[in-house]
GROMACS .gro file of C-alpha atoms in nm:
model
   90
    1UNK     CA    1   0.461   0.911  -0.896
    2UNK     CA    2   0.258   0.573  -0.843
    3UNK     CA    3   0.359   0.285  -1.128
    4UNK     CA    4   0.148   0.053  -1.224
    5UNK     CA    5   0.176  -0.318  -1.338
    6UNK     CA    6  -0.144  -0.433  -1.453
    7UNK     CA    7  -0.192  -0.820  -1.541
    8UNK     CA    8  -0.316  -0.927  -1.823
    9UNK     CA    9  -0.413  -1.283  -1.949
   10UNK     CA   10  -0.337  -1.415  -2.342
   11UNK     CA   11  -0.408  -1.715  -2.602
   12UNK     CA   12  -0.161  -1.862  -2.753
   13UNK     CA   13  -0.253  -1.638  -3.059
   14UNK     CA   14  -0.143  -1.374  -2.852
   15UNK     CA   15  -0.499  -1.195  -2.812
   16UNK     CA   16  -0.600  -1.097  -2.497
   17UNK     CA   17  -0.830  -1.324  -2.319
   18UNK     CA   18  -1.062  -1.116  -2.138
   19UNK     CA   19  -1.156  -1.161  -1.768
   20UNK     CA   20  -1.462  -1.264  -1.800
   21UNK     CA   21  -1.288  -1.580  -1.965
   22UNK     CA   22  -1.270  -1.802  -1.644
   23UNK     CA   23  -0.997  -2.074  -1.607
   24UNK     CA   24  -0.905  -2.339  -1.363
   25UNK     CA   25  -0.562  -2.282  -1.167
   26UNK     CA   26  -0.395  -2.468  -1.502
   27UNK     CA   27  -0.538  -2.248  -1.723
   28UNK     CA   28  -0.804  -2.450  -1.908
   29UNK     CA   29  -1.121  -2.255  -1.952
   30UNK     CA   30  -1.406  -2.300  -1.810
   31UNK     CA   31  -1.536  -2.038  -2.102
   32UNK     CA   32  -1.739  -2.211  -2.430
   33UNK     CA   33  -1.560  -1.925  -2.689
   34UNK     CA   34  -1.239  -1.959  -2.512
   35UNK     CA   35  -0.919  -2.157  -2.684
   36UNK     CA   36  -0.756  -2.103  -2.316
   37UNK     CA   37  -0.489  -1.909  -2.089
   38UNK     CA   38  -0.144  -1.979  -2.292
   39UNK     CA   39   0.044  -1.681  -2.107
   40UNK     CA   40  -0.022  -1.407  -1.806
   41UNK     CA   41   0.199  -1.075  -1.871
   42UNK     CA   42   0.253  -0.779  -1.661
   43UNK     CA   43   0.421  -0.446  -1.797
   44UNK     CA   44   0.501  -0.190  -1.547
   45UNK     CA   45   0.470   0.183  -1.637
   46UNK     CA   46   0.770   0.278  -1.551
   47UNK     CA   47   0.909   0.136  -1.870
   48UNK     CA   48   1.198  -0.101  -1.718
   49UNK     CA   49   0.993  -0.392  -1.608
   50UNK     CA   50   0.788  -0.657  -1.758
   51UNK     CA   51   0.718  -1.013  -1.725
   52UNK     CA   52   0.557  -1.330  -1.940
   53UNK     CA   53   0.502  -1.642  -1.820
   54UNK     CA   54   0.281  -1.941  -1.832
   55UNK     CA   55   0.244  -1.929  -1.440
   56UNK     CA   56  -0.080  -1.631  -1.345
   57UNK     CA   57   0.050  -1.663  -0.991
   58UNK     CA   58   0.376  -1.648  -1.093
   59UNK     CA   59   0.333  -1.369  -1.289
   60UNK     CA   60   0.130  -1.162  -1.014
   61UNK     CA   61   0.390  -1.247  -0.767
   62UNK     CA   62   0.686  -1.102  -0.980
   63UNK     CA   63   0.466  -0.775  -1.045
   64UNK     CA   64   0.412  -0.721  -0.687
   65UNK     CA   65   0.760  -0.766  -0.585
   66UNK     CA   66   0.904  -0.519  -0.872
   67UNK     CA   67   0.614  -0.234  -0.771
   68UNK     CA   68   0.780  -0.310  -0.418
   69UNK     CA   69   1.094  -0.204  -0.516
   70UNK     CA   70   0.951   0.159  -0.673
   71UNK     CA   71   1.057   0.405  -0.391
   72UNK     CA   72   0.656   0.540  -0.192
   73UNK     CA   73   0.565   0.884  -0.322
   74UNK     CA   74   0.547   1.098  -0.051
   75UNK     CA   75   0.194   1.154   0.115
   76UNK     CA   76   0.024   1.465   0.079
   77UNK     CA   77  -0.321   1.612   0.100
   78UNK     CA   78  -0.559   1.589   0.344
   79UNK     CA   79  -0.505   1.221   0.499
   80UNK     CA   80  -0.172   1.395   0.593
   81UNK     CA   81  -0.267   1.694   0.725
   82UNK     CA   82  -0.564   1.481   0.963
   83UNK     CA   83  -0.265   1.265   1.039
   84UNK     CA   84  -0.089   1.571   1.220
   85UNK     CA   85  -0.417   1.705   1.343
   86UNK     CA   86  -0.461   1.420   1.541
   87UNK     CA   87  -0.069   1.410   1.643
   88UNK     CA   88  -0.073   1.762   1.804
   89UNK     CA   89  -0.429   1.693   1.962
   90UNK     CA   90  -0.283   1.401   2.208
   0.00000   0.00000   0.00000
């Protein structure tokens, strides 16, 4: 199973600021209709991680590390099975 940890951006009303919302690195937007970046969030799917914080980078950093620490699903399919084609054929 792959988990995912999508980030996602918010006001301070707690909406969600969409991407097209551009900020500087300190979150002030650069956007006409946008009150600004109060809070980047990450929720992982497998139900025992999340993280909010102020800090985007921060944030993304965090989410990175924790799907790190998911164990790799084992390969299968094709990529595998032209992986050992091309083992046996040296």
């Amino acid at each position: 199973m792959t988990f995912r940890a999508p980030l996602s951006n918010h006001h301070a009303d707690g909406t969600n600021c969409p991407a097209d919302h551009k900020h500087t690195s300190s979150g002030k937007p650069l956007h006409p209709d946008c009150p600004g970046r109060t809070y980047s969030q990450a929720v992982c799917s497998c139900g025992d991680w999340q993280m909010t914080n102020p800090g985007k980078g921060y944030v993304n950093e965090s989410r990175r590390r924790h799907l790190a620490s998911h164990p790799k699903p084992e390969a299968t399919g094709p990529k595998v099975l032209r992986d050992l084609l091309r083992l046996d054929a040296h």
